[in-house]
Coordinates of C-alpha atoms and ligand atoms in Angstrom, one line a residue:
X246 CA 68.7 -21.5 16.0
X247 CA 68.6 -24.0 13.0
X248 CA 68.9 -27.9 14.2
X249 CA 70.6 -30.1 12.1
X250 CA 70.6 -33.6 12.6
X251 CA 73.7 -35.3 11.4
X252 CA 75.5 -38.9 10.9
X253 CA 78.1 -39.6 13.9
X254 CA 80.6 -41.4 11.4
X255 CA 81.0 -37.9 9.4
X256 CA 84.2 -36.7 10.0
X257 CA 85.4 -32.9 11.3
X258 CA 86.7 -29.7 9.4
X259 CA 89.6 -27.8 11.2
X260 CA 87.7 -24.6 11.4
X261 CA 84.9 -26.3 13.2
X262 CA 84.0 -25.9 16.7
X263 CA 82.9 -29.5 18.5
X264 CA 80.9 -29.4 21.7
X265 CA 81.4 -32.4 24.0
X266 CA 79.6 -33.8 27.2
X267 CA 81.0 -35.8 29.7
X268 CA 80.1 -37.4 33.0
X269 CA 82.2 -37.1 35.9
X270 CA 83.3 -40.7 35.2
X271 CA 84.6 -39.9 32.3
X272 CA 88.5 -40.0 33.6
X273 CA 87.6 -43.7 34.3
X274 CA 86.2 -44.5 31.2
X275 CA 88.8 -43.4 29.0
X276 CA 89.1 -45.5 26.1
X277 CA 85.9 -47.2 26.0
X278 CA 83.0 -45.2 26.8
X279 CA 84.2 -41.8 25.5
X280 CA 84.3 -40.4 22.1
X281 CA 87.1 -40.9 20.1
X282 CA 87.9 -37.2 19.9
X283 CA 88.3 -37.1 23.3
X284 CA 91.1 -39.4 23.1
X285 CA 92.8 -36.9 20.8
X286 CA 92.3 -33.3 22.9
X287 CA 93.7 -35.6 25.8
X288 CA 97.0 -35.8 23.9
X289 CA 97.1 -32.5 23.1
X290 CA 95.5 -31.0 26.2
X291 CA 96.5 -30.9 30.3
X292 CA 92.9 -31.9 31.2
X293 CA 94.4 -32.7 35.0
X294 CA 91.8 -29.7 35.8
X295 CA 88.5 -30.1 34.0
X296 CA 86.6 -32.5 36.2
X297 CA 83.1 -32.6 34.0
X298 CA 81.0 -31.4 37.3
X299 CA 77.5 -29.8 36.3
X300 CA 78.0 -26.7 34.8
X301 CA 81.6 -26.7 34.0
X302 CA 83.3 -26.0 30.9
X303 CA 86.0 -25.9 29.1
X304 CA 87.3 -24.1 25.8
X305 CA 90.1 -25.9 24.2
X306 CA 91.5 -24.3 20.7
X307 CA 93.7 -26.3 18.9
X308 CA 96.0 -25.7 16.0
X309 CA 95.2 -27.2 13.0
X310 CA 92.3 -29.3 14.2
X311 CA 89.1 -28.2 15.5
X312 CA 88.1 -26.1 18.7
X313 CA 86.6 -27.9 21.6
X314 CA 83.9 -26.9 24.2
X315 CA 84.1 -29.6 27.0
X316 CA 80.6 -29.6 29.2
X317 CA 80.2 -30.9 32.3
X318 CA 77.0 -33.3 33.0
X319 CA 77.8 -34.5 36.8
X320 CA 77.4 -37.4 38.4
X321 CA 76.2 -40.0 35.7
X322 CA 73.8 -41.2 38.0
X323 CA 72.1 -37.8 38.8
X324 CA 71.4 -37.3 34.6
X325 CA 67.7 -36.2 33.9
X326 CA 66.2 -34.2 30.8
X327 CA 66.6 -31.4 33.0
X328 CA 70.8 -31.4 33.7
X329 CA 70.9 -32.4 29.5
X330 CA 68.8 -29.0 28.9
X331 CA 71.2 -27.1 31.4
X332 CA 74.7 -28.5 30.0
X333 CA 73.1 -27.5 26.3
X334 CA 72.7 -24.2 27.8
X335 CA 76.5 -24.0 29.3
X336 CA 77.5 -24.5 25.7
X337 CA 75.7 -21.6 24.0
X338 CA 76.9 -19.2 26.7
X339 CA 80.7 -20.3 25.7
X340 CA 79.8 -19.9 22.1
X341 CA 78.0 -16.6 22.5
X342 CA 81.0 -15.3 24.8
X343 CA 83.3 -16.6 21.7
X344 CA 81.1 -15.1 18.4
X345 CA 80.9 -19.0 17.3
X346 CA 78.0 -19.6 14.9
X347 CA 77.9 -22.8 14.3
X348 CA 78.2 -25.3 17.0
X349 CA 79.1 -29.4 16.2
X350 CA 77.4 -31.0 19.0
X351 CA 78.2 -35.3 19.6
X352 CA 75.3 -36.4 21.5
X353 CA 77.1 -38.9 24.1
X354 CA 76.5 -41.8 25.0
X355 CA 74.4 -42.5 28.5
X356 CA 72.7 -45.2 29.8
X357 CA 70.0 -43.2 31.6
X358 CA 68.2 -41.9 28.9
X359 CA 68.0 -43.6 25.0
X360 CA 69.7 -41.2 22.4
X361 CA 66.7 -39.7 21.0
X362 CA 65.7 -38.1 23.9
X363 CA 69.4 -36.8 25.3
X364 CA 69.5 -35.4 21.5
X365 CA 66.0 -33.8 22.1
X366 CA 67.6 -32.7 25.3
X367 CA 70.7 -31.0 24.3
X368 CA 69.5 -29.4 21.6
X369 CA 66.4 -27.5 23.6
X370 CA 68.8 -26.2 26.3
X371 CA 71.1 -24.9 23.3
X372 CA 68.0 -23.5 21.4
X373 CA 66.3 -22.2 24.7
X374 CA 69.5 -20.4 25.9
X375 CA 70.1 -18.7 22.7
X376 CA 68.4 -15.4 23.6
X377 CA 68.7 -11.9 24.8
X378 CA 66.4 -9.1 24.9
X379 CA 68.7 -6.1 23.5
X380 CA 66.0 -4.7 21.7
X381 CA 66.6 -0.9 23.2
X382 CA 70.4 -1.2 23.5
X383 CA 71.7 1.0 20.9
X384 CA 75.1 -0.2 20.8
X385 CA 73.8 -3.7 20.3
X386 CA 75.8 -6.5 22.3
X387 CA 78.5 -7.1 20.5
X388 CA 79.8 -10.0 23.2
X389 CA 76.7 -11.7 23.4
X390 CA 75.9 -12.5 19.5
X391 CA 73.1 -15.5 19.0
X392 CA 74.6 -18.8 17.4
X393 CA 73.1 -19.4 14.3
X394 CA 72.7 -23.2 14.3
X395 CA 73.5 -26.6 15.2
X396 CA 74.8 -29.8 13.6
X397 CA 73.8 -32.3 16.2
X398 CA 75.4 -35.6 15.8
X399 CA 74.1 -39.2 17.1
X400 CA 74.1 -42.8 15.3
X401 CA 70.3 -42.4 14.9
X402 CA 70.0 -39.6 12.8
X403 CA 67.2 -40.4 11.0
X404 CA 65.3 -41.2 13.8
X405 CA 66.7 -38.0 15.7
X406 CA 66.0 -35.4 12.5
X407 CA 62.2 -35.3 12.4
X408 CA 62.3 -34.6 16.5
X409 CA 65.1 -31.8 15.7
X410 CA 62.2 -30.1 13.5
X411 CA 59.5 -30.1 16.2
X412 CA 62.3 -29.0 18.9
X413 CA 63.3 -26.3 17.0
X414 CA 59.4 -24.9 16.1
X415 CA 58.9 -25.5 20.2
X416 CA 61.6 -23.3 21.3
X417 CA 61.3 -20.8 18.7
X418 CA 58.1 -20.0 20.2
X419 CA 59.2 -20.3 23.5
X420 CA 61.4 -17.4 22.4
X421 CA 59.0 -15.4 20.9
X422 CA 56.8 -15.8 24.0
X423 CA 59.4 -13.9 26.5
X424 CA 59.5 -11.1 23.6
X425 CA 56.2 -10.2 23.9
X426 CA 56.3 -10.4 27.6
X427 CA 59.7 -8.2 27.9
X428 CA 58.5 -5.9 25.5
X429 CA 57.5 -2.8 27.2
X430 CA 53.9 -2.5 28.3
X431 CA 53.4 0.9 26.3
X432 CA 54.7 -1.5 23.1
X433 CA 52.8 -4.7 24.5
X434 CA 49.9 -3.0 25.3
X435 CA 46.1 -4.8 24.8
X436 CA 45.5 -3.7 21.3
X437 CA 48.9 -4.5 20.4
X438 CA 48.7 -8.1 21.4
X439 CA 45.4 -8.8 19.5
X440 CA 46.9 -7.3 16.8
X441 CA 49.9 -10.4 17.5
X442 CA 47.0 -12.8 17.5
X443 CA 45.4 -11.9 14.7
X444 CA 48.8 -12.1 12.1
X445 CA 48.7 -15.9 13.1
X446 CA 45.4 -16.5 11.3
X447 CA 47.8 -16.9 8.3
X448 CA 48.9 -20.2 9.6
X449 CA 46.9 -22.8 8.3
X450 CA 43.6 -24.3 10.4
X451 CA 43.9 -21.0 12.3
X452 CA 41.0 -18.3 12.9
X453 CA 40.9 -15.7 15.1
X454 CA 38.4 -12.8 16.6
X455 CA 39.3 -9.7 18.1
X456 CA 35.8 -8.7 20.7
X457 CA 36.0 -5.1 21.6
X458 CA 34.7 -2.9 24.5
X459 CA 31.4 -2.4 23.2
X460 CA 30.9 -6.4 22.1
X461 CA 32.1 -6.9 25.8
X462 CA 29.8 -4.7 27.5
X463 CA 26.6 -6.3 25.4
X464 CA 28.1 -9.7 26.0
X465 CA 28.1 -8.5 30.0
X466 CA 31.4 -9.1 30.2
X467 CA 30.9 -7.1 33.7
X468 CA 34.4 -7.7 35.3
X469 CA 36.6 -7.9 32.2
X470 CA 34.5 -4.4 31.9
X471 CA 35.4 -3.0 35.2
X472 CA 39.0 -3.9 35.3
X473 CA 40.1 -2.2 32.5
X474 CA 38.1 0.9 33.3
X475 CA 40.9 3.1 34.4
X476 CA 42.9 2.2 31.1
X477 CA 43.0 4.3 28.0
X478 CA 43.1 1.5 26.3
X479 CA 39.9 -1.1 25.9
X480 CA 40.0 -4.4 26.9
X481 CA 40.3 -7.3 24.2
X482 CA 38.8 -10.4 24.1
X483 CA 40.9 -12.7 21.9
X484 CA 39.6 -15.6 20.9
X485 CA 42.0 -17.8 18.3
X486 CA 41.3 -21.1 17.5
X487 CA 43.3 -23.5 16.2
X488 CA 41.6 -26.5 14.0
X489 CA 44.1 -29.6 13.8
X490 CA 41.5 -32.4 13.8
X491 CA 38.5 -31.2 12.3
X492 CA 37.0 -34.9 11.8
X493 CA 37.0 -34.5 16.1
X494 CA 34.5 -32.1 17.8
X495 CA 36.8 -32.1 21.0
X496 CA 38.3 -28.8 21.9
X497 CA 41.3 -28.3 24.6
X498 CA 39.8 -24.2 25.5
X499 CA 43.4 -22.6 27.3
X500 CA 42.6 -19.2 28.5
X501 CA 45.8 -17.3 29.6
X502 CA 45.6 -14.0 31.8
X503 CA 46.1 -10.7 29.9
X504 CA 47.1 -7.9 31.7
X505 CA 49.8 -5.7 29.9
X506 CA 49.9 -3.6 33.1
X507 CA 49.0 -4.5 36.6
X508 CA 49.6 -1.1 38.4
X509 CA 47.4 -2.4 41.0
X510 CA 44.6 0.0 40.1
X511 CA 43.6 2.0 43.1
X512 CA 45.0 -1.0 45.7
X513 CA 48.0 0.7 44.0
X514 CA 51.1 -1.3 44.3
X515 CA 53.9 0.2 46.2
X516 CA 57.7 0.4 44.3
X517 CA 59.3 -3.0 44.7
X518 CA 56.6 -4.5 43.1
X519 CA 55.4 -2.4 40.6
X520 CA 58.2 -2.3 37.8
X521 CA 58.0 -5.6 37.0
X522 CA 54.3 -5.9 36.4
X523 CA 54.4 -6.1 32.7
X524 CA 55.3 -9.6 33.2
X525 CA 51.3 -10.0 34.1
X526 CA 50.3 -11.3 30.4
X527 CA 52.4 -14.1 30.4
X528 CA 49.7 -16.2 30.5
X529 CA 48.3 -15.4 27.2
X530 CA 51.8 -15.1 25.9
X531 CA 51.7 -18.5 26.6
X532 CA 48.5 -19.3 25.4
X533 CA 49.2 -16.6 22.0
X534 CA 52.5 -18.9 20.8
X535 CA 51.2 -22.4 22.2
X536 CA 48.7 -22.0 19.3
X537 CA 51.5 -20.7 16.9
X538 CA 53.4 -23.7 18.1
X539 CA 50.6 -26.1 17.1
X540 CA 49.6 -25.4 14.0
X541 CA 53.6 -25.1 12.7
X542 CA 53.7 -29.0 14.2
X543 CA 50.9 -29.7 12.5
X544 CA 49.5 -31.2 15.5
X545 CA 46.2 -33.3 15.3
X546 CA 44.4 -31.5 17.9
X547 CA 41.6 -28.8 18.2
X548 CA 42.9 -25.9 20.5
X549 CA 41.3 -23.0 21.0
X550 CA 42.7 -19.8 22.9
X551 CA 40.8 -17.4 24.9
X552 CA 42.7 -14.2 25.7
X553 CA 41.1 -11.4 28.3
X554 CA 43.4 -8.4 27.4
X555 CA 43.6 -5.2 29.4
X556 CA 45.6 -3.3 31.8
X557 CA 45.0 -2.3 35.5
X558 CA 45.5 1.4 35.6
X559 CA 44.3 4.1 37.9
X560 CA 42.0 7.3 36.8
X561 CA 39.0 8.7 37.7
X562 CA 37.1 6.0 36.2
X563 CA 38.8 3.3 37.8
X564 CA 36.5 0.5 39.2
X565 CA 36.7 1.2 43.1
X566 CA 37.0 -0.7 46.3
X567 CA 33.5 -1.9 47.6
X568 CA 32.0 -1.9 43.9
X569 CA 30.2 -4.7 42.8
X570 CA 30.1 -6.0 39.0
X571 CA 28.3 -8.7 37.2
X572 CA 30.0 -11.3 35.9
X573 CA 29.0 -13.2 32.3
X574 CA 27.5 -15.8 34.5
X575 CA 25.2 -13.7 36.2
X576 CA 27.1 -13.7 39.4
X577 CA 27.6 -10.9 41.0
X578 CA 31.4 -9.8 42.4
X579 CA 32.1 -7.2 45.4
X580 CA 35.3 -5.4 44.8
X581 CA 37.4 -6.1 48.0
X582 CA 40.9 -5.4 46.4
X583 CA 41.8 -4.0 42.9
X584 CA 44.4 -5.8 42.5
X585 CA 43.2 -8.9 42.7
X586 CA 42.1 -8.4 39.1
X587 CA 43.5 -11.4 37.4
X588 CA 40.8 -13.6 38.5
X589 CA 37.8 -11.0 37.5
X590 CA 39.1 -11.0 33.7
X591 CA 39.7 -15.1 34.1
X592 CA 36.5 -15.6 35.4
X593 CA 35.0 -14.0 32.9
X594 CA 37.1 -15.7 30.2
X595 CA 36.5 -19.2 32.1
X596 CA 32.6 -18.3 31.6
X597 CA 32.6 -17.6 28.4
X598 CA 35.1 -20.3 26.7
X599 CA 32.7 -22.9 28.8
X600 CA 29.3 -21.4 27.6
X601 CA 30.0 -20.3 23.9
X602 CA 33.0 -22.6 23.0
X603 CA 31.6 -25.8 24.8
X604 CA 35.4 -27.2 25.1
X605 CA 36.2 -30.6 26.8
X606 CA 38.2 -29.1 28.6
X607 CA 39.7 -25.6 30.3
X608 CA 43.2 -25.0 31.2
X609 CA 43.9 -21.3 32.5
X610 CA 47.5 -20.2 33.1
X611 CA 48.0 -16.9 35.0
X612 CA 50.4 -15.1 37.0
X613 CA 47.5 -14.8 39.2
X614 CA 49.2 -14.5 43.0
X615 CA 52.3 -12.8 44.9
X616 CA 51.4 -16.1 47.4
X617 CA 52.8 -18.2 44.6
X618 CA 56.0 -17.0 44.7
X619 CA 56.0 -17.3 48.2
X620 CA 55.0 -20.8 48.6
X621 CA 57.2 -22.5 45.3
X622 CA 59.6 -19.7 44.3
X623 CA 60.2 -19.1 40.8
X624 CA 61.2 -22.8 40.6
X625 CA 57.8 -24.2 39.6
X626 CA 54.3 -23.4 39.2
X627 CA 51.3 -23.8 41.2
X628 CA 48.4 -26.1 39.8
X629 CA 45.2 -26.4 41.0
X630 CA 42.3 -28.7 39.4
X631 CA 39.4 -31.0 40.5
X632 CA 40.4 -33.3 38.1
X633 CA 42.3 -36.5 37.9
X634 CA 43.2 -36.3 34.4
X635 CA 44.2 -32.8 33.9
X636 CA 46.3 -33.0 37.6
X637 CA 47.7 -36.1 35.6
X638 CA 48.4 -34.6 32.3
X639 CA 49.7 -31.7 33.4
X640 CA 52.1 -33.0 36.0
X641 CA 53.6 -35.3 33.5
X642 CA 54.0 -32.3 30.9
X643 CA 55.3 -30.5 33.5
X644 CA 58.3 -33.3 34.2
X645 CA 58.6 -34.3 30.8
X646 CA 59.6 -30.6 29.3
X647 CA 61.2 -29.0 32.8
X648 CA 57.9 -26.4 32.9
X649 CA 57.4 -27.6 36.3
X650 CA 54.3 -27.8 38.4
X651 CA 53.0 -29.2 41.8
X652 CA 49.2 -29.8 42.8
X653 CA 47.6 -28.0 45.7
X654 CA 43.6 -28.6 46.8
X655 CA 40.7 -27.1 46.3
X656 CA 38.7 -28.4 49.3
X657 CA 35.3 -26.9 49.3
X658 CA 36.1 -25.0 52.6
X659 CA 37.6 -22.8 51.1
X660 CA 34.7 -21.1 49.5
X661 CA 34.1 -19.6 53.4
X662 CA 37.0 -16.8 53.0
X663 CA 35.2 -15.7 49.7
X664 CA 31.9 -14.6 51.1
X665 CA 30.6 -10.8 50.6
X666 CA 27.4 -8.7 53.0
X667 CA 26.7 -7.5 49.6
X668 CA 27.4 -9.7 46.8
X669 CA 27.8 -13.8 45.7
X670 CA 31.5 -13.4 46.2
X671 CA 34.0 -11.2 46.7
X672 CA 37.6 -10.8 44.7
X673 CA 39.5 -11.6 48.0
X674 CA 39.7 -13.1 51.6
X675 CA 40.0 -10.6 54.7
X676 CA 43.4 -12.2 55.8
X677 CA 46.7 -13.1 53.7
X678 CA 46.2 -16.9 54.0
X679 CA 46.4 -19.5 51.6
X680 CA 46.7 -17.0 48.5
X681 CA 46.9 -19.2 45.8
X682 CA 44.6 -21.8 46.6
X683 CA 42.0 -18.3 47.3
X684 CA 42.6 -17.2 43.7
X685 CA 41.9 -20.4 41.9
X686 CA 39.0 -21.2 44.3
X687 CA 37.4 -17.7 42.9
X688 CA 38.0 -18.9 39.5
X689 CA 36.3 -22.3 39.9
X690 CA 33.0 -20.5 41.2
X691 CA 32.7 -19.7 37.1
X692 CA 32.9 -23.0 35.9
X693 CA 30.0 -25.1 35.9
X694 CA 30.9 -28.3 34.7
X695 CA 33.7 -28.5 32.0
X696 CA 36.4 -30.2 33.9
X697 CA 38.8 -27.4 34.5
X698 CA 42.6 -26.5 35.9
X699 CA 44.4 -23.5 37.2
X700 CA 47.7 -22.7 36.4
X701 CA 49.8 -19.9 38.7
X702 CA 52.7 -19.0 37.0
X703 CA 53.5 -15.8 39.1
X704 CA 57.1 -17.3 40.2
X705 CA 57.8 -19.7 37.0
X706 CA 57.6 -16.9 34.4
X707 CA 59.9 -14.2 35.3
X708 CA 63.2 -14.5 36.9
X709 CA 65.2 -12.3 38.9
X710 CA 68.2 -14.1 37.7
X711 CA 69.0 -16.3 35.4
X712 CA 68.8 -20.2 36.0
X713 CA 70.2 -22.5 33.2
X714 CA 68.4 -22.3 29.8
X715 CA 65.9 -20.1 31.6
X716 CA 67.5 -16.4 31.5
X717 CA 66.7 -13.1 34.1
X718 CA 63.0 -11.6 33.0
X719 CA 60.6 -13.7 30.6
X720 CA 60.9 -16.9 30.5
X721 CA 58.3 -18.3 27.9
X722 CA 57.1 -21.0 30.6
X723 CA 54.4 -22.6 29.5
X724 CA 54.4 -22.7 25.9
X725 CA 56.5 -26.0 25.9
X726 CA 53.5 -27.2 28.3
X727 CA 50.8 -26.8 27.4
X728 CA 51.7 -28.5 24.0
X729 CA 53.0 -31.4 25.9
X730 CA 49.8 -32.0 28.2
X731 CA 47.4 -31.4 24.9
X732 CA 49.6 -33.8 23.2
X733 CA 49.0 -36.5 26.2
X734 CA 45.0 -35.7 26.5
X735 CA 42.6 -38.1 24.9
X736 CA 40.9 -36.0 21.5
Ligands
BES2 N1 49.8 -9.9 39.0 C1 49.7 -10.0 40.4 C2 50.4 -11.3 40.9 C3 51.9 -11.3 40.8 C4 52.7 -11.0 41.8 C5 52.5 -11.7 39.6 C6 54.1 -11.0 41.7 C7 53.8 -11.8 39.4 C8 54.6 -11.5 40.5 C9 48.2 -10.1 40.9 O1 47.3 -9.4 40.1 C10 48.1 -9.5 42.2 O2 48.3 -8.3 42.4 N2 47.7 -10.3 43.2 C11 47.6 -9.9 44.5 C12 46.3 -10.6 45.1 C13 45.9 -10.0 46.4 C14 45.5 -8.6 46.3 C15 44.8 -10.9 46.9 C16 48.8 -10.4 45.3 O3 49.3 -11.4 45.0 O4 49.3 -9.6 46.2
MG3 MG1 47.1 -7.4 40.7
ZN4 ZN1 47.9 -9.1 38.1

């Protein structure tokens, strides 16, 4: 959707259509704090009904003057980012319902949050809601047409314009994220998704390498190796760096999980959670359009994504229960589960991004654990980091753009449920406790010293229904993010 900031004073056309947001005060208010074309509808309109509660609307077409979409934002005092995102997002769905391309949107008013940022607001609920996945409908959906843009109106347009630009090159991605993750795992399958990464080495300040099996295997990338065995297709290991501030010798490394399929190998998973699983790259999907996303802002950072591609299929050469692989550190892994393989491929990853790409940093993002959904729902994400300023960073991201996340420990303990007869470590712990904390503890045993955080996304990136600008399937968590937390890290 195409943001267009615009001058509150300009005046309206009759065929336009004029979204407004009000407060549940605003019956009270009338006459000072409310627009001036408020005033007007009231006239014209019985409004005894519309009572501006969160997530109300109403569609008011008048002769001879504009047509009105009237959103409710709640209780004034209950505003955050967060209900501004969602009322955006109750707009869209009128417009959509309605074929209306072009939406007039007057940013009101509030004295929680400055205008800037309930412009900011707005416009990435109406821009993240926009979107359907109708890609193998044949008849198309005729009811459910995108809007094409936005003039969004405020007294600070100037100010506002500029922010419109980065907004719309956020949520664009965002957008393109949940494509590749609700395209169809034959479609989105490991090559394919190099492939994706390597069309963005157009953009400027980006590279990218493609490493295939046979670089892998003399690399000893042992578990990336072993996971994608029973696949016909070979693993990929993406690396696609991003150069924003070459004077600085500071990289951000994020490194997102890959796998187009998780079948659960030979652990196979039984139906009910199987026909989902191609939901299991959304990590690097996140990772893939985070970089897109920086180098269209421009931003003055080094970034550099590492993507461990491949799917976790059963055949006869499937890696098997009880094997044991070596990972690129030279630790050795006993198979207890195979489908735990999300952190074998991000521990190799981890290991590699820390000993070849020396980073200052690692974030990994993975829907890495069933337990994750258990413990948060799909409401936020789990995060799990020894360090101070990444749990910082990231929590504050996490706030600031609604991709929500909450800390859990990594008390040393926990290394006891991870112990093999025959190996340094084993992919899983003999009972069904403390899942998520399990996973990322396997993960940190392949960092050495790079300060590092995890990020389970197994609930936050795929909804069974749709929540507010967030709709049913992909939901391109993270992108938004992870730009955010870089944004806020030192160099
Ligand atoms: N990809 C799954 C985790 C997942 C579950 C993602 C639900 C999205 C929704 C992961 O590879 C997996 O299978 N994890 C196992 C780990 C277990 C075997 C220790 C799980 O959570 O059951
Ligand atoms: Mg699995
Ligand atoms: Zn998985």
């Amino acid at each position: 959707m195409k943001l267009i900031a615009r001058d509150r004073k300009l005046t309206f056309g009759s065929k336009d259509t004029i979204a407004l947001f009000l407060t549940e005060e605003f019956k009270k208010e009338m006459g000072k704090q409310v627009p001036t074309e408020l005033m007007f509808i009231r006239e014209k309109t019985n409004m005894e009904h519309f009572r501006a509660k969160t997530g109300e609307t109403l569609f008011v077409p008048l002769a001879g003057s504009p047509a009105f979409v009237l959103a409710g934002l709640g209780k004034k005092d209950e505003l955050t980012r967060e209900s501004l995102r969602n009322a955006g997002a109750t707009v869209v769905e009128v417009c959509r319902k309605k074929k209306i391309k072009s939406i007039s949107v007057i940013v009101p008013d509030l004295e929680k949050l400055p205008p800037s940022e309930a412009a900011v607001s707005i416009a990435e609920g109406l821009c993240l809601a926009n979107y359907s996945f109708t890609r193998y409908k044949t008849r198309g959906e005729e009811n459910n047409r995108a809007v094409e843009e936005a003039l969004v109106f405020t007294s600070s347009h100037e100010r506002v314009a500029p922010l419109l630009g980065e907004v719309e090159i956020l949520c664009a991605n965002t957008l393109l994220c949940r494509d590749l993750v609700n395209e169809t795992s034959d479609r989105s399958n490991p090559v394919a998704v190099a492939q994706e990464a390597k069309k963005l080495a157009r953009l400027k300040g980006v590279r990218c390498t493609v490493l295939g099996r046979q670089e892998l295997e003399k690399m000893k990338m042992g578990l990336l190796s072993a996971v994608s065995r029973g696949s016909g297709y070979p693993p990929q290991l993406v690396v696609l760096k991003y150069a924003g501030n070459p004077r600085n010798k500071n990289w951000t490394a994020i490194v997102g999980k890959g796998i187009t399929f998780d079948s659960g190998g030979l652990n196979l998973k039984p139906s009910g959670h199987i026909e989902d699983m191609r939901c299991d790259m959304a990590g690097a999907s996140a990772c893939l359009y985070a970089i897109k996303a920086a180098a269209e802002l421009r931003l003055k950072k080094n970034i550099v994504a590492v993507l461990p591609l491949c799917e976790n299929m059963l055949s006869r050469s499937s890696y098997r229960p009880g094997d044991v692989y070596v990972g690129y550190n030279g630790k050795s892994v006993e198979i207890g589960n195979t489908d735990a393989e999300g952190r074998l491929i991000l521990a190799d990853a981890v290991a590699f991004a820390e000993d070849r790409l020396k980073p200052a940093r690692i974030i990994d993002i993975a829907t890495l654990t069933g337990a994750c959904l258990i413990c948060f729902g799909e409401i936020i994400a789990g995060l799990l980091t020894p360090s101070e300023e990444l749990a910082q960073a990231l929590f504050t991201a996490g706030e600031e753009t609604g991709d929500r996340l909450w800390r859990m420990p990594l008390y040393k303990e926990y290394n006891d449920d991870l112990k093999s007869d025959i190996a340094d470590l084993s992919n899983v712990s003999s009972g069904r406790n403390a899942g998520t904390i399990i996973g990322g503890t396997f993960i940190k045993n392949f960092v050495k010293k790079t300060p590092w955080a995890h990020i389970d996304i197994a609930g936050t990136s795929w909804y069974s229904k749709p929540r507010g600008y967030r709709p049913k399937h992909a939901t391109g968590y993270g992108v938004r993010l992870l730009i955010e937390a870089i944004r806020n890290l030192p160099d």
